[in-house]
Short mmCIF file of C-alpha atoms in Angstrom, two decimals:
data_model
loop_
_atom_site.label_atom_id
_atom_site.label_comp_id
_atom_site.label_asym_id
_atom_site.label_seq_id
_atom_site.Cartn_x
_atom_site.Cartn_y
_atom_site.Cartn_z
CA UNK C 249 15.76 -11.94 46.95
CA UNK C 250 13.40 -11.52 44.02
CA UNK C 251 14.96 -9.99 40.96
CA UNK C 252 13.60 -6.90 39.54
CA UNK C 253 13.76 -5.07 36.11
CA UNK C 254 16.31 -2.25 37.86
CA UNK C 255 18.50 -5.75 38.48
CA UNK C 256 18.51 -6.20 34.42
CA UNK C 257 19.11 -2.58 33.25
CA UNK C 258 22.15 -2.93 36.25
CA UNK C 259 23.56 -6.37 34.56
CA UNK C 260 22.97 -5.06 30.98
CA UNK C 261 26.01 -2.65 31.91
CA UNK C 262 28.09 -4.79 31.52
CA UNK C 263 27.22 -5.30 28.01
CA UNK C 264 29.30 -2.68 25.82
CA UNK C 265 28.92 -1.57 22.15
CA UNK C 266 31.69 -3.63 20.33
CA UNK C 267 33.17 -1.10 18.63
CA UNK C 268 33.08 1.57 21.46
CA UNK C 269 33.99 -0.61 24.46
CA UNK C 270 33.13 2.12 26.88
CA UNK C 271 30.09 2.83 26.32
CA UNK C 272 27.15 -0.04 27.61
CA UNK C 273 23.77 -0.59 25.93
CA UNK C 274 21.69 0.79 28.23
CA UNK C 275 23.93 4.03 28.06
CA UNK C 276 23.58 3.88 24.19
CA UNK C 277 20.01 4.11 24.30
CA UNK C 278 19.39 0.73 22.27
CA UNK C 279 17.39 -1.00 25.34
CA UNK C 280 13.95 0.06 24.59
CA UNK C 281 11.96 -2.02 27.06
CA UNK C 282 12.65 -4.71 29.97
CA UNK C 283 9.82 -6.87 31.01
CA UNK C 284 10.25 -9.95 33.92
CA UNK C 285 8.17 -12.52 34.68
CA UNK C 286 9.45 -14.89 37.21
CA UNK C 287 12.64 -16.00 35.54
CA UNK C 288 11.74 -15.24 32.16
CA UNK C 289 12.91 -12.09 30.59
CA UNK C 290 11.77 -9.54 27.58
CA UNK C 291 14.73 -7.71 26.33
CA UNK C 292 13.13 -5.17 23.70
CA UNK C 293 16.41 -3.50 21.73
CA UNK C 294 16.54 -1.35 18.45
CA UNK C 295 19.76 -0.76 16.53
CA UNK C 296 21.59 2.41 16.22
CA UNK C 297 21.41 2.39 12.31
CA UNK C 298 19.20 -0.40 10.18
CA UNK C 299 22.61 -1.43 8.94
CA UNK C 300 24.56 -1.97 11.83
CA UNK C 301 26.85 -5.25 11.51
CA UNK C 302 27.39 -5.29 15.55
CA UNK C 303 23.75 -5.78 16.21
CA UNK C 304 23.73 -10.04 16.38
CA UNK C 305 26.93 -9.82 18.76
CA UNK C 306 24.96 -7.37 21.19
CA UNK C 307 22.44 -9.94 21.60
CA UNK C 308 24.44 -12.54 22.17
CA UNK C 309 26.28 -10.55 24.93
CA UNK C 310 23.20 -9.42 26.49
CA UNK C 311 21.87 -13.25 26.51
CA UNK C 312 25.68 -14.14 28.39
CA UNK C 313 25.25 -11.72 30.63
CA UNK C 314 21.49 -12.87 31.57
CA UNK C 315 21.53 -16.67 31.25
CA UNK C 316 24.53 -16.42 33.98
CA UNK C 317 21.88 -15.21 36.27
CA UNK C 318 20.08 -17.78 35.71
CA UNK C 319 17.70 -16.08 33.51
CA UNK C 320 15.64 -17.24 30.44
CA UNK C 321 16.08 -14.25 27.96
CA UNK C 322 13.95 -13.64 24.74
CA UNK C 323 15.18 -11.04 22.86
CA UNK C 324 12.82 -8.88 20.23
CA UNK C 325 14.85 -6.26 17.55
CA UNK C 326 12.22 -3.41 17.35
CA UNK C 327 11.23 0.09 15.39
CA UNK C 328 8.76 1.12 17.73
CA UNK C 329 10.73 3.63 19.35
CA UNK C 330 13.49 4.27 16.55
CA UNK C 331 16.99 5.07 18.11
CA UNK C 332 17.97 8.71 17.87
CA UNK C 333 21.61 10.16 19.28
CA UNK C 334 19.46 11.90 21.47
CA UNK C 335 18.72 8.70 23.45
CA UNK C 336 21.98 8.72 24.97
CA UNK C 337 22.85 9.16 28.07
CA UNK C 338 24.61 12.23 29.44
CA UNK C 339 27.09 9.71 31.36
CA UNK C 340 27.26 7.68 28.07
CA UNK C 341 28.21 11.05 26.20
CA UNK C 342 30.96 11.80 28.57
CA UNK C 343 32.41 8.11 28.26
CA UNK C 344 32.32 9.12 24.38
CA UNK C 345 34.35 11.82 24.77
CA UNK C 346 36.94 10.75 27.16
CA UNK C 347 37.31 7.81 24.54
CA UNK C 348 38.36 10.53 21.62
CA UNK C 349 34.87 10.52 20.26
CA UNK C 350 33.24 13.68 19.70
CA UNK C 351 29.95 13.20 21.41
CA UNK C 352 26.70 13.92 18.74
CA UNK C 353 25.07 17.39 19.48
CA UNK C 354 21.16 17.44 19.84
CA UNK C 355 19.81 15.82 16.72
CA UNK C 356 16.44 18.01 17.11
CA UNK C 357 17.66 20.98 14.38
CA UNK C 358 20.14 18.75 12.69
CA UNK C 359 18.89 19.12 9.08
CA UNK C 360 17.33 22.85 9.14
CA UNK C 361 21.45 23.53 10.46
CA UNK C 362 23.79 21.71 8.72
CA UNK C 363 26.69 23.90 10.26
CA UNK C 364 26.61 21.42 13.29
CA UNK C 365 27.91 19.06 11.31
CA UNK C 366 30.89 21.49 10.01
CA UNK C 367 31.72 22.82 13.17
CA UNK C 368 31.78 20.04 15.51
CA UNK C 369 33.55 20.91 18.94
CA UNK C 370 37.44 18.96 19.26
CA UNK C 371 36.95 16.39 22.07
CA UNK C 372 41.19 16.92 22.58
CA UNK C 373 41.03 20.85 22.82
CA UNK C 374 37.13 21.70 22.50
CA UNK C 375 37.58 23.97 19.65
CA UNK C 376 35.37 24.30 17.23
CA UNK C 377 37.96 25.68 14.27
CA UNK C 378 37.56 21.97 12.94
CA UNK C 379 35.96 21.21 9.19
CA UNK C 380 34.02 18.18 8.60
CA UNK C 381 35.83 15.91 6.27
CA UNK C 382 33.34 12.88 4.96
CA UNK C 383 30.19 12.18 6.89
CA UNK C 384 30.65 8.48 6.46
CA UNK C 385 33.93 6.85 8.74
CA UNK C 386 35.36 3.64 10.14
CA UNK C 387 31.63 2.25 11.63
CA UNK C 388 27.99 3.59 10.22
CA UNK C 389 27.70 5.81 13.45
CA UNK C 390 30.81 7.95 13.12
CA UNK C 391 31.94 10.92 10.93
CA UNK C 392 35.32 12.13 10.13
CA UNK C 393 36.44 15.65 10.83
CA UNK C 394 39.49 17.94 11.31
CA UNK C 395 40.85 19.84 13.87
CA UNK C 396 42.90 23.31 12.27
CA UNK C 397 44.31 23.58 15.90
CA UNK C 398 45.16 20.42 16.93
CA UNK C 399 46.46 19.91 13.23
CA UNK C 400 44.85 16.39 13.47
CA UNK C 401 41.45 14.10 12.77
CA UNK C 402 38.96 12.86 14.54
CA UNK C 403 35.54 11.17 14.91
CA UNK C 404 31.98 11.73 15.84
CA UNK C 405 29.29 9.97 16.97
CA UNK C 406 27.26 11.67 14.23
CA UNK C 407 23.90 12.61 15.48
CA UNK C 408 20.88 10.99 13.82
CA UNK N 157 -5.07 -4.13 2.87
CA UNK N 158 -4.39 -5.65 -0.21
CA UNK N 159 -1.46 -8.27 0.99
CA UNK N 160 -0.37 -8.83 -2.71
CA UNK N 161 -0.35 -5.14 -3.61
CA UNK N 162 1.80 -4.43 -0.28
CA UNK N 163 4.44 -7.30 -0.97
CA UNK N 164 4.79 -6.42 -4.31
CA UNK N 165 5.39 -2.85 -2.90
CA UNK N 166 8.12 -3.50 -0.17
CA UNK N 167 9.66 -6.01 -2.68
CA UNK N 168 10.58 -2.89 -4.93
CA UNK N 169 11.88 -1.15 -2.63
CA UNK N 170 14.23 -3.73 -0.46
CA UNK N 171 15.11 -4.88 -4.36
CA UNK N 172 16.15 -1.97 -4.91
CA UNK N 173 17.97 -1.05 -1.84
CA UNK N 174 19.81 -4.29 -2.20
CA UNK N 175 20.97 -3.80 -5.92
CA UNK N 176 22.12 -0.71 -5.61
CA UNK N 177 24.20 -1.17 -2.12
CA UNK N 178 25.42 -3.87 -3.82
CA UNK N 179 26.57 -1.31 -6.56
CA UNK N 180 27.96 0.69 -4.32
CA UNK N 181 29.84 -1.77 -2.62
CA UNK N 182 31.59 -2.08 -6.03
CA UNK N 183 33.82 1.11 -4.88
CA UNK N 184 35.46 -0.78 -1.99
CA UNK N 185 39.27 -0.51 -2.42
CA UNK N 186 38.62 1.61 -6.24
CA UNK N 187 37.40 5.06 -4.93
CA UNK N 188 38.42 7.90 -6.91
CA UNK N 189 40.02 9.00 -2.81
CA UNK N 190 39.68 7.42 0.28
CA UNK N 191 37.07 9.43 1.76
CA UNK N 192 34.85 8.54 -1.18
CA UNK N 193 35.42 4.65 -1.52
CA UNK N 194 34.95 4.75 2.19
CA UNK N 195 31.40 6.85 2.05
CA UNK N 196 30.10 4.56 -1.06
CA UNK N 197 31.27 1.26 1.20
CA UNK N 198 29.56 2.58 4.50
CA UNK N 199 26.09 3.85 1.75
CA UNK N 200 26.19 0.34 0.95
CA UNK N 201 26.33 -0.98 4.28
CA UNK N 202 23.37 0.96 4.99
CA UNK N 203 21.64 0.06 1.82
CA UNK N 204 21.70 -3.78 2.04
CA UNK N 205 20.74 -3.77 6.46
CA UNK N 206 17.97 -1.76 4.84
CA UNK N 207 16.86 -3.82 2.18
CA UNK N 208 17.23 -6.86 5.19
CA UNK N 209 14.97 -5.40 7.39
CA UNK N 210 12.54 -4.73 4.60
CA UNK N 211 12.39 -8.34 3.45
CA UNK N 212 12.29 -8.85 7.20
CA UNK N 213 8.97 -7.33 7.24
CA UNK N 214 7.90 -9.59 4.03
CA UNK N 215 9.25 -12.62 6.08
CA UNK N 216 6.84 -11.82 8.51
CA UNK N 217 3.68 -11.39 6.07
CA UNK N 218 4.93 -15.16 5.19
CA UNK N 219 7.59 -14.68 2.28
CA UNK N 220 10.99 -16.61 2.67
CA UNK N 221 13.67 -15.77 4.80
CA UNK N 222 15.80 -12.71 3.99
CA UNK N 223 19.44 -14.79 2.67
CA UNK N 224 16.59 -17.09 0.44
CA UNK N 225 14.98 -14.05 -0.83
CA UNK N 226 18.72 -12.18 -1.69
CA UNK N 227 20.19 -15.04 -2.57
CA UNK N 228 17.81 -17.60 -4.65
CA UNK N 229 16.17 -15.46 -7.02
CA UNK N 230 17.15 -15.25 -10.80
CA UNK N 231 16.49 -11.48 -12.31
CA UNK N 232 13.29 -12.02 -13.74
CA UNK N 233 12.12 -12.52 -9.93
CA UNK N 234 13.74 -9.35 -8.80
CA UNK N 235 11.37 -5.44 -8.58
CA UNK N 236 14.44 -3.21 -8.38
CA UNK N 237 14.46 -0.21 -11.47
CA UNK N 238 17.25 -0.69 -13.53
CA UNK N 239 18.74 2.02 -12.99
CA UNK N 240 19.99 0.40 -9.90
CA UNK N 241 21.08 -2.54 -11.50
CA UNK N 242 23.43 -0.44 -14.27
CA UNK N 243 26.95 -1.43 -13.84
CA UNK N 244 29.07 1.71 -11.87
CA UNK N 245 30.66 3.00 -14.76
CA UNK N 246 33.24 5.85 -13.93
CA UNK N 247 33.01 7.91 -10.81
CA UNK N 248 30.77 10.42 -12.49
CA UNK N 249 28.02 8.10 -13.90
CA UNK N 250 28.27 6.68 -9.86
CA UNK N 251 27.96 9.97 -8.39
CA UNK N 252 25.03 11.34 -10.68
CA UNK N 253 22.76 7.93 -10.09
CA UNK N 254 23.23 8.09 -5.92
CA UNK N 255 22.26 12.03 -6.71
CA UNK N 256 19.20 11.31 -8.77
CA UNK N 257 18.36 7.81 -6.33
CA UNK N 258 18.54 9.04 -3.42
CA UNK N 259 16.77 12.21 -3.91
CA UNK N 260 13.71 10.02 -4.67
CA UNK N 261 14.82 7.61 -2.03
CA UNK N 262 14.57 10.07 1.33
CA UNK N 263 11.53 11.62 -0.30
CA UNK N 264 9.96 7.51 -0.33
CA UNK N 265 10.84 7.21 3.10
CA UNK N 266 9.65 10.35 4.36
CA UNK N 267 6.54 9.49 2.68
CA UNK N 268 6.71 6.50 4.29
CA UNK N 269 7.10 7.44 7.90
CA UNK N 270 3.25 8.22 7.80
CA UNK N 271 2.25 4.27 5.81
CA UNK N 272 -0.73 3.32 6.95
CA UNK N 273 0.87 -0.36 7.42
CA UNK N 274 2.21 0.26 10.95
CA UNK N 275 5.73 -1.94 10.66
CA UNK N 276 6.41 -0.07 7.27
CA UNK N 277 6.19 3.25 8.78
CA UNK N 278 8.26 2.70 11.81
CA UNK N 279 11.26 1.42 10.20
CA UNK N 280 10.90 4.31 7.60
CA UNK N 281 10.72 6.98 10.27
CA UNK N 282 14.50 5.56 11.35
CA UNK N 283 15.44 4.98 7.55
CA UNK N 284 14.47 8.84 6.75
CA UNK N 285 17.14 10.10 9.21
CA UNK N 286 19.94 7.51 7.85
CA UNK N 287 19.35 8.75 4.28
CA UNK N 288 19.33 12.63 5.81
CA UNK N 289 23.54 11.59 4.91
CA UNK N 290 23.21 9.93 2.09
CA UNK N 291 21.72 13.00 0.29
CA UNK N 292 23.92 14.86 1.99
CA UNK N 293 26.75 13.90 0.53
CA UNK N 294 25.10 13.26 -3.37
CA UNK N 295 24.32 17.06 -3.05
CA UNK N 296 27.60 18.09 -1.43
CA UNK N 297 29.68 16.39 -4.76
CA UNK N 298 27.03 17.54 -7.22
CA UNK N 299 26.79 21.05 -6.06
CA UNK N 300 31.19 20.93 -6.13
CA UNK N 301 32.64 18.90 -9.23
CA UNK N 302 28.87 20.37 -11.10
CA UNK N 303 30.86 23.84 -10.58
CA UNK N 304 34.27 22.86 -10.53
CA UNK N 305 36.66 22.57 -14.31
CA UNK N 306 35.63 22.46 -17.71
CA UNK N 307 35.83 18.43 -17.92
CA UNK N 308 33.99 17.72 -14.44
CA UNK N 309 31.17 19.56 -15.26
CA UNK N 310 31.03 17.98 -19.32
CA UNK N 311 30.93 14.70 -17.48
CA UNK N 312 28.52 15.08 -15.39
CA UNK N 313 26.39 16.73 -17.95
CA UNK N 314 27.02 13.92 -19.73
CA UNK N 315 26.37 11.19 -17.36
CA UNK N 316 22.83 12.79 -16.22
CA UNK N 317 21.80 12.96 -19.98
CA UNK N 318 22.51 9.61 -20.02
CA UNK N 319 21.19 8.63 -16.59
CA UNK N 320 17.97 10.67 -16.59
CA UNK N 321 15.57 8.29 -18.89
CA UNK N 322 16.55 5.40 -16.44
CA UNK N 323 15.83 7.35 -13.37
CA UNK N 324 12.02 7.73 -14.67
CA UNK N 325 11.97 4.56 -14.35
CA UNK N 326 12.17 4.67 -10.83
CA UNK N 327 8.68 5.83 -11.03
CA UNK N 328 7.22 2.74 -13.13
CA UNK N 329 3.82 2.03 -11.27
CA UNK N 330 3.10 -0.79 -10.13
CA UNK N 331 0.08 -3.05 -11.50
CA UNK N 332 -1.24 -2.46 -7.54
CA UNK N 333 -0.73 1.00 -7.84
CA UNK N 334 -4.33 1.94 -7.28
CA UNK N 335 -4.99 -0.47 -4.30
CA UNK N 336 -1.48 0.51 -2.53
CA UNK N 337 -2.55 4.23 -2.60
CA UNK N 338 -6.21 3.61 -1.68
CA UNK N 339 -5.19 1.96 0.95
CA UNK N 340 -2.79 4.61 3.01
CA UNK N 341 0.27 2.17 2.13
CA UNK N 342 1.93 5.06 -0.46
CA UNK N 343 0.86 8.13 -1.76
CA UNK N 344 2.37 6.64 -5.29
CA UNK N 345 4.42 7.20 -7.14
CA UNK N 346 3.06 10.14 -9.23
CA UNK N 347 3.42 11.86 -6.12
CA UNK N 348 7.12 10.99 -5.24
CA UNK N 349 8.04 12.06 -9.23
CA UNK N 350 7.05 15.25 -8.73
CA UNK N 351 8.04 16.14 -5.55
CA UNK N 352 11.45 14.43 -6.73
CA UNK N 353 11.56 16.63 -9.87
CA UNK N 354 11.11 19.71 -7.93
CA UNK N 355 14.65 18.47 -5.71
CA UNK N 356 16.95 17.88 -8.35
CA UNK N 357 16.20 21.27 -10.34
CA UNK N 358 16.85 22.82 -6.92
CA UNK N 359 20.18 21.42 -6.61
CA UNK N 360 21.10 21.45 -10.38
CA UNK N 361 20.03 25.12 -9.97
CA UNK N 362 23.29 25.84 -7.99
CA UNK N 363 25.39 24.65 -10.20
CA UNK N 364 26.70 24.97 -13.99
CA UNK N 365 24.75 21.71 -15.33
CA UNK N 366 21.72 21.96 -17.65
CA UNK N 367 18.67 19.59 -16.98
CA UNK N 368 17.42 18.58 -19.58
CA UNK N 369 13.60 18.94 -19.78
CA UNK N 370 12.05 15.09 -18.77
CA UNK N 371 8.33 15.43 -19.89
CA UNK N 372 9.19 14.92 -23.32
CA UNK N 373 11.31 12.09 -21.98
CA UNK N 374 10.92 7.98 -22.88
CA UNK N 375 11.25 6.48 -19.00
CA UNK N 376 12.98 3.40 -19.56
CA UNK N 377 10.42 1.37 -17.37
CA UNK N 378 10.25 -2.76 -17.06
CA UNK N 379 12.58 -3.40 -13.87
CA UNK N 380 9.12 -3.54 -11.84
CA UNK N 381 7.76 -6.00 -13.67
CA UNK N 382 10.95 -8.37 -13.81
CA UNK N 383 11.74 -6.94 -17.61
CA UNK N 384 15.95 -6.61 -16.93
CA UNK N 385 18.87 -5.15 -18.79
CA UNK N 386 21.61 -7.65 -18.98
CA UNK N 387 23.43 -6.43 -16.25
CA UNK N 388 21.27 -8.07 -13.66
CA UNK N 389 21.87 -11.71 -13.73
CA UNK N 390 25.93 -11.39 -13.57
CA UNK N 391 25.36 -9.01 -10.73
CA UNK N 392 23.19 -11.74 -9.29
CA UNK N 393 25.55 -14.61 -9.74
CA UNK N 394 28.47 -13.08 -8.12
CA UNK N 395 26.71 -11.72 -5.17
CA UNK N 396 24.92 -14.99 -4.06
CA UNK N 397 28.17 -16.99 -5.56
CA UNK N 398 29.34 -17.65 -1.98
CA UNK N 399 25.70 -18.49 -0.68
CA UNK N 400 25.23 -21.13 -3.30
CA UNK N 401 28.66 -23.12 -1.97
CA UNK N 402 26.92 -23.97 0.80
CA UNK N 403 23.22 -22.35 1.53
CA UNK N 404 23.24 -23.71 5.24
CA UNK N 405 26.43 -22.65 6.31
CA UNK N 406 26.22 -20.36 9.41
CA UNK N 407 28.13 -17.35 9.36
#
């Protein structure tokens, strides 16, 4: 059967952001185009943040995950669609927050509103009595807050 | 487009990116508290995958590969303003020159976002929202310890005095400076003082430090041409010290 782009996106699944296991690339919004021709494939990707140390291990788990399909892969790191929060997905949010990771709210109004950074909603009790303690944590994409219910810290995937 | 005028260009800025995350990464492990050696650790982090994806772009318009280009030049090669390159001095001296960078820094990149030299202006358009925190958290400290006790506000006073002339030199033109804005690369950097100006006597405003006025100011200018304080070349030689062990080791 031939292989189709919808075949890549599926295998790329299986390819998770090192340091937030549950959440795949295509779910993270860092796929930014798929092209096939025969068994030659265009992976177009763009990282999270400039920065980010993970980036050369995604593409080598994305060219794994391909070659053992028999596929040639070609890989191109690109800023023509710049990776927001925003891009993603509503599943890949959920996985975020099961994991202990505040999910980041809609990045649209993020610096006319600075309380969304301040107020960010608990992903153990979903209140939002919690004060923002350094906007730079553990990895470039995550903040550190506090929780005055919970009486303990936590992260976000900040929004950008 | 002038292609010596625009290398010239992004070389002063990824120089500068990469001196002064380098700077920051000084903090690591000597923060004044943990939340602040980890935020000038993770600014640096950003600053040097910056400054890489900026001499990325110069690879591509046929300069040397990024480690080369970090790595294997001696100061007199390197664009950055010294004020980047002075060495971190205590935590308020730190604190004032990510304030008074990277208020001119987002305002760069925002100016940026709309370059005329298409790969420039992507990669700024992500860079702007990155440096949306960086700002962030200069104005957060500023605005905090610039109200706080008798002795944090004296030292900042003291340490923006003393920063100030070097942070004119930021705006040093370039000897392209003509062609780069005639060309839609940059608006200049005439342009980025003042709208930079206008920034920090907002956020000064809110707090008890005086500014003190900068037109009648000497800008201590020369970093853009190669001219160095002394600080550079140690800085140089221990951040490329384990590069020159072995340049074609794979990491």
């Amino acid at each position: 059967m031939e292989i189709t782009t919808n075949d890549i996106y599926q295998w790329l699944e299986e390819v998770k952001d090192p340091e937030i296991p549950v959440l795949s690339l295509v779910d993270l919004g860092v796929i930014t185009d798929v092209k096939l021709n025969g068994k030659n494939v265009f992976v177009e990707m763009t990282p999270t943040f400039v920065g980010c140390p993970a980036l050369d291990m995604m593409k080598g788990d994305i060219v794994e995950v391909l070659e053992k399909r028999g596929l040639k892969v070609d890989i191109e790191v690109s800023f023509r669609k710049p990776w927001t929060s925003d891009s993603i997905s509503e599943k890949g949010k959920a996985a975020l927050k099961t994991f202990g990771l505040a999910p980041p709210p809609s990045a649209q109004n993020l610096f006319t509103d600075i309380d969304i950074l301040e107020h960010v909603p608990c992903p153990r009790c979903n209140g939002t009595d919690t004060e923002l303690k350094n906007p730079f944590g553990p990895t470039l994409c995550r903040s550190i807050h506090y929780c005055n219910t919970c009486k303990e810290a936590f992260e976000q995937f900040k929004p950008l | 487009m002038n292609e010596l005028a625009l290398k010239e260009f992004l070389y002063k800025v990824a120089d500068d990116q990469l001196i002064l995350g380098h700077r920051n990464s000084e903090w690591t492990g000597f923060g004044p508290l943990l939340e602040e050696d980890i935020a000038f650790s993770s600014m640096a982090q950003d600053k040097v995958g910056q400054s890489q994806a900026l001499y990325e772009i110069l690879h591509a318009l046929g300069e040397q590969n990024p480690d080369t280009v970090a790595f294997m030049r001696n100061a007199n090669q390197f664009h950055n303003c010294i004020l980047a390159e002075l060495p971190n001095g205590e935590y308020d001296f730190s604190l004032i020159r990510h304030f008074l960078y990277d208020t001119a820094l987002a305002i760069r990149f925002e100016m940026l976002s709309t370059s005329a030299f298409k790969p420039l202006a992507e990669l700024a358009t992500k860079i702007r929202g990155e440096l949306k925190y960086h700002t962030l958290h200069a104005n957060t400290w500023v605005k905090q310890l610039g109200s706080a006790t008798p002795e944090s506000i004296q030292r900042l006073q003291k340490s923006l005095e003393y920063a100030l002339p070097f942070a004119l030199g930021i705006f040093e033109k370039s000897p392209y400076e003509d062609e780069i804005i005639k060309s839609g690369i940059f608006a200049g950097e005439e342009v980025l003082k003042s709208q930079w100006l206008r920034k920090v006597e907002e956020i000064i405003a809110q707090t008890k430090l005086q500014l003190p006025d900068t037109s009648s100011m000497n800008p201590v200018e020369g970093g853009r041409v190669g001219k160095h304080s002394e600080h550079l070349q140690p800085l140089l030689d221990e951040m490329s010290e384990v590069f020159k062990i072995d340049p074609t080791a794979e990491w």
